[in-house]
Coordinates of C-alpha atoms in Angstrom, one line a residue:
Chain A
M25 CA -205.2 38.6 2.8
L26 CA -207.5 39.0 5.8
N27 CA -207.1 35.3 6.5
I28 CA -203.3 35.6 6.5
I29 CA -203.5 38.5 9.0
R30 CA -206.0 36.6 11.2
G31 CA -203.7 33.6 11.0
M32 CA -200.7 35.6 12.1
I33 CA -202.6 37.2 15.0
L34 CA -203.8 33.8 16.1
A35 CA -200.2 32.4 15.9
G36 CA -199.0 35.3 17.9
V37 CA -201.6 34.8 20.6
I38 CA -200.8 31.1 20.7
L39 CA -197.1 31.8 21.1
L40 CA -197.7 34.3 23.8
L41 CA -199.9 31.9 25.7
A42 CA -197.4 29.1 25.3
G43 CA -194.7 31.4 26.7
F44 CA -196.8 32.3 29.7
G45 CA -197.6 28.6 30.1
V46 CA -193.9 27.7 30.2
I47 CA -193.2 30.5 32.7
Y48 CA -196.1 29.7 35.0
S49 CA -195.7 25.9 34.8
G50 CA -192.3 26.1 36.4
V51 CA -190.9 23.5 34.0
Y52 CA -187.9 25.7 33.0
S53 CA -185.0 24.9 35.3
V54 CA -183.3 27.9 37.0
A55 CA -180.7 25.7 38.6
A56 CA -177.1 27.0 38.1
D57 CA -175.9 23.5 37.5
T58 CA -178.2 23.0 34.5
P59 CA -177.1 25.0 31.4
H60 CA -179.6 27.1 29.5
N61 CA -180.9 25.6 26.2
P62 CA -179.0 27.1 23.2
L63 CA -181.9 29.5 22.3
T64 CA -182.2 31.0 25.9
Y65 CA -178.4 31.2 26.1
W66 CA -178.1 33.1 22.8
L67 CA -181.0 35.4 23.7
L68 CA -179.5 36.3 27.1
E69 CA -175.9 36.6 25.9
T70 CA -176.8 38.8 22.9
L71 CA -179.0 41.0 25.2
R72 CA -176.1 41.3 27.6
E73 CA -173.4 42.0 25.1
R74 CA -175.4 44.5 23.1
S75 CA -176.5 46.3 26.3
I76 CA -173.0 46.6 27.7
D77 CA -171.6 47.7 24.3
R78 CA -174.2 50.5 24.0
A79 CA -174.0 51.7 27.6
S80 CA -170.2 51.8 27.7
R81 CA -169.6 53.5 24.4
P82 CA -169.7 57.1 25.7
L83 CA -167.1 56.5 28.4
D84 CA -163.7 58.3 28.2
V85 CA -160.8 56.0 29.1
P86 CA -158.0 57.7 31.1
D87 CA -154.4 56.9 30.4
L88 CA -154.1 53.7 32.4
N89 CA -150.5 53.0 31.7
S90 CA -148.9 53.9 35.0
A91 CA -147.5 52.2 38.0
D92 CA -149.8 54.0 40.4
W93 CA -152.9 52.7 38.8
L94 CA -151.5 49.1 39.0
L95 CA -150.6 49.6 42.7
A96 CA -154.1 50.9 43.5
G97 CA -156.0 48.3 41.5
G98 CA -154.0 45.2 42.3
P99 CA -155.1 44.7 46.0
D100 CA -158.7 45.5 45.1
Y101 CA -158.7 42.9 42.3
N102 CA -157.2 40.3 44.6
E103 CA -159.8 40.9 47.4
M104 CA -162.9 41.5 45.3
C105 CA -162.5 39.7 42.0
A106 CA -159.9 36.9 42.1
G107 CA -162.3 34.5 43.9
C108 CA -164.4 34.3 40.7
H109 CA -162.1 35.6 37.9
L110 CA -159.0 33.8 39.1
R111 CA -155.4 34.8 39.3
P112 CA -152.1 33.6 37.8
G113 CA -151.5 29.9 38.6
K114 CA -155.2 29.1 39.3
T115 CA -157.4 27.5 36.7
Y116 CA -160.5 27.2 38.8
S117 CA -162.1 28.1 42.2
D118 CA -165.2 27.0 44.0
M119 CA -166.9 30.2 42.7
S120 CA -165.8 29.8 39.1
L121 CA -167.0 26.2 39.1
G122 CA -170.3 26.9 40.8
L123 CA -171.5 30.1 39.1
Y124 CA -173.6 30.1 35.9
P125 CA -172.9 31.8 33.6
V126 CA -169.3 30.9 34.3
P127 CA -167.3 34.0 35.2
P128 CA -164.7 34.8 32.6
N129 CA -161.1 33.9 33.5
L130 CA -159.5 37.3 33.4
T131 CA -156.0 35.9 33.5
A132 CA -156.5 34.6 30.0
G133 CA -155.0 36.6 27.2
L134 CA -157.1 38.7 24.9
D135 CA -156.8 36.1 22.2
E136 CA -158.2 33.4 24.5
H137 CA -161.5 34.9 25.7
E138 CA -164.6 36.1 24.0
H139 CA -163.6 39.7 23.3
A140 CA -160.6 38.8 21.2
D141 CA -161.5 41.3 18.5
D142 CA -162.1 44.2 20.7
D143 CA -159.5 46.9 20.9
K144 CA -158.0 47.8 24.2
Q145 CA -160.0 51.0 24.7
S146 CA -163.3 49.3 24.0
L147 CA -162.4 46.5 26.4
A148 CA -161.4 49.0 29.1
R149 CA -164.7 50.8 28.7
R150 CA -166.6 47.6 28.9
Q151 CA -164.7 46.4 32.0
F152 CA -165.3 49.8 33.7
W153 CA -169.0 49.7 33.0
I154 CA -169.3 46.0 34.2
I155 CA -167.4 46.6 37.4
K156 CA -169.4 49.8 38.2
H157 CA -172.9 48.6 37.3
G158 CA -172.7 44.8 37.6
I159 CA -174.8 42.4 35.5
K160 CA -178.2 41.3 36.5
A161 CA -178.7 37.6 37.5
S162 CA -175.1 36.7 36.8
G163 CA -173.4 37.0 40.2
M164 CA -171.5 40.2 39.1
P165 CA -172.2 42.9 41.7
A166 CA -172.4 46.6 41.0
W167 CA -169.2 47.8 42.8
G168 CA -170.0 51.4 41.8
K169 CA -172.4 51.6 44.8
T170 CA -169.4 51.5 47.2
H171 CA -166.4 52.4 45.0
D172 CA -165.7 55.6 43.3
D173 CA -164.8 55.9 39.6
Q174 CA -161.1 56.4 40.3
R175 CA -160.9 53.2 42.2
I176 CA -162.7 51.3 39.4
W177 CA -160.4 52.7 36.7
A178 CA -157.5 51.4 38.8
M179 CA -159.0 47.9 38.7
V180 CA -159.4 48.2 34.9
A181 CA -155.7 49.3 34.6
F182 CA -154.8 46.2 36.6
L183 CA -157.0 44.0 34.4
Q184 CA -155.2 45.3 31.3
R185 CA -151.9 43.8 32.5
L186 CA -153.2 40.8 34.4
P187 CA -152.9 38.3 31.6
E188 CA -149.1 38.9 31.4
L189 CA -148.4 38.6 35.1
T190 CA -146.5 35.7 36.6
E191 CA -147.5 34.4 40.1
E192 CA -144.6 36.2 41.7
Q193 CA -145.4 39.5 40.0
Y194 CA -149.1 39.1 40.9
Q195 CA -148.2 38.5 44.6
I196 CA -146.1 41.7 44.8
L197 CA -148.6 43.9 43.0
T198 CA -151.6 42.7 45.0
A199 CA -150.1 42.6 48.5
R200 CA -152.0 45.1 50.5
D201 CA -149.7 46.9 52.9
K202 CA -150.5 47.2 56.6
A203 CA -151.8 50.8 56.2
G204 CA -154.4 49.5 53.7
S205 CA -152.4 50.8 50.7
G206 CA -151.9 54.5 50.4
H207 CA -152.4 54.5 46.6
H208 CA -156.0 55.4 46.6
Chain B
M21 CA -184.2 59.3 81.3
K22 CA -185.7 60.1 77.9
T23 CA -182.8 62.3 77.0
I24 CA -180.3 59.5 77.9
S25 CA -182.1 56.9 75.8
T26 CA -182.3 59.4 72.9
A27 CA -178.5 60.0 73.2
V28 CA -177.8 56.3 73.3
W29 CA -180.0 55.8 70.3
V30 CA -178.2 58.6 68.4
L31 CA -174.8 57.2 69.4
V32 CA -175.6 53.6 68.4
S33 CA -177.1 54.7 65.1
G34 CA -174.1 57.0 64.4
I35 CA -171.6 54.1 65.1
A36 CA -173.6 51.7 62.9
F37 CA -173.8 54.3 60.1
S38 CA -170.1 55.1 60.2
A39 CA -169.2 51.4 60.2
L40 CA -171.4 51.0 57.1
A41 CA -169.8 53.9 55.4
N42 CA -166.3 52.6 56.0
A43 CA -167.1 49.0 55.0
H44 CA -165.3 49.3 51.7
D45 CA -162.5 51.6 52.7
P46 CA -159.1 50.2 51.8
S47 CA -158.0 50.4 55.5
E48 CA -160.7 47.8 56.2
H49 CA -158.5 45.2 54.6
A50 CA -155.4 46.2 56.7
A51 CA -156.0 43.3 59.1
K52 CA -155.4 40.8 56.3
G53 CA -152.4 42.8 55.1
E54 CA -149.8 40.7 53.3
S55 CA -146.2 41.6 52.7
P56 CA -145.0 41.6 49.1
D57 CA -142.6 38.8 48.5
C58 CA -139.8 40.7 46.8
S59 CA -137.2 37.9 46.9
A60 CA -137.8 37.2 43.2
M61 CA -137.1 40.8 42.1
P62 CA -133.4 40.4 41.3
D63 CA -134.2 37.5 38.9
M64 CA -136.9 39.7 37.2
H65 CA -134.4 42.5 36.8
Q66 CA -132.0 40.1 35.0
A67 CA -134.8 38.7 32.9
S68 CA -136.3 40.5 30.0
M69 CA -138.2 43.0 32.1
N70 CA -138.0 46.6 31.0
A71 CA -137.4 49.1 33.8
S72 CA -139.7 51.6 32.1
D73 CA -142.6 49.2 32.1
P74 CA -145.3 50.2 34.6
V75 CA -145.5 46.7 35.9
M76 CA -141.8 46.7 36.8
Q77 CA -142.0 50.3 38.1
A78 CA -145.0 49.3 40.3
M79 CA -143.1 46.3 41.7
M80 CA -140.0 48.3 42.4
K81 CA -142.1 50.9 44.2
K82 CA -144.0 48.3 46.2
C83 CA -140.8 46.5 47.3
A84 CA -139.0 49.8 48.1
E85 CA -142.0 50.8 50.3
A86 CA -142.0 47.3 51.9
M87 CA -138.3 47.6 52.7
H88 CA -138.8 51.2 54.0
G89 CA -141.7 49.9 56.2
N90 CA -139.5 47.0 57.5
A91 CA -136.7 49.4 58.4
K92 CA -139.2 51.7 60.2
D93 CA -140.6 48.7 62.1
Q94 CA -137.1 47.6 63.1
K95 CA -136.3 51.1 64.4
Q96 CA -139.6 51.2 66.4
D97 CA -138.8 47.8 67.8
Q98 CA -135.3 49.0 68.8
K99 CA -136.8 52.1 70.5
H100 CA -139.5 50.0 72.1
G101 CA -136.9 47.5 73.3
S102 CA -134.7 50.1 74.9
A103 CA -137.6 51.9 76.5
H104 CA -138.9 48.6 77.9
K105 CA -135.5 47.9 79.3
D106 CA -135.3 51.4 81.0
D107 CA -138.8 50.9 82.4
S108 CA -138.0 47.5 83.8
G109 CA -134.8 48.8 85.4
H110 CA -132.5 46.3 83.8
H111 CA -129.7 48.8 83.1
Q112 CA -126.5 47.5 81.7
T113 CA -123.2 49.2 81.8
S114 CA -122.5 48.2 78.2
G115 CA -124.1 46.4 75.3
G116 CA -127.3 48.5 75.0
H117 CA -126.9 48.5 71.2
D118 CA -126.5 44.7 71.2
D119 CA -130.0 44.4 72.6
G120 CA -131.3 46.7 69.9
D121 CA -129.6 44.7 67.2
Q122 CA -131.2 41.5 68.4
H123 CA -134.6 43.1 68.2
G124 CA -133.7 44.3 64.8
H125 CA -133.2 40.8 63.3

């Protein structure tokens, strides 16, 4: 029994040393054009998804089904998000091709991207949390440092309807009027 | 001299700080303002779009505001045009409204 415990401790120490060896040797590529190995990808993705899920759960989602929310959120989405997360009629951009992990295409319907099983409320909570707090080492900034909650919910409201919008509808809803949009 | 340099320092810091604070104000984007292209709206009306749908309501609101804004701009252009004409001394005995109409289109 003692030998088993000793063996386990030794194995743990060896694994730890090997981990430090990999980190300090610099052999692991951090280049954005080299994908993670499946184990690292799974670890990071699981960590991210679980963390967002837990942190966003207490949020109360306001009623986002109104024209004013869409008018307030549309121009902000176009200026702050569309470069990476695309807009109707675009399937890629320099940013969407260059970033790793690849930013999700938010014009894709719920059944097309990774949160197909999530209900709308849960998705709205997650989107609000991600926009407000950002995600470490992913290229997603924390917009909450410069934008209040009202403005972020407006972007979430726009995201809820984005997959259904045609190019013409998107253009109308996202055009920022000369006064800088009075819907905020 | 010291007072002046302190005042300059305070002013410059104040301007820099206010610029920072306004960096994400919606009005910052006004320079790249784009007009909504509402020419496709009649087709959308005839298509399956529901008038009680928030997307349709938002588009109608946006286009109504854009039309209102254009009408306002045209009125201002007309006013500006006639004021400019008065200033330059080019008085005409008739046709003052014709000039305004030209500005309006």
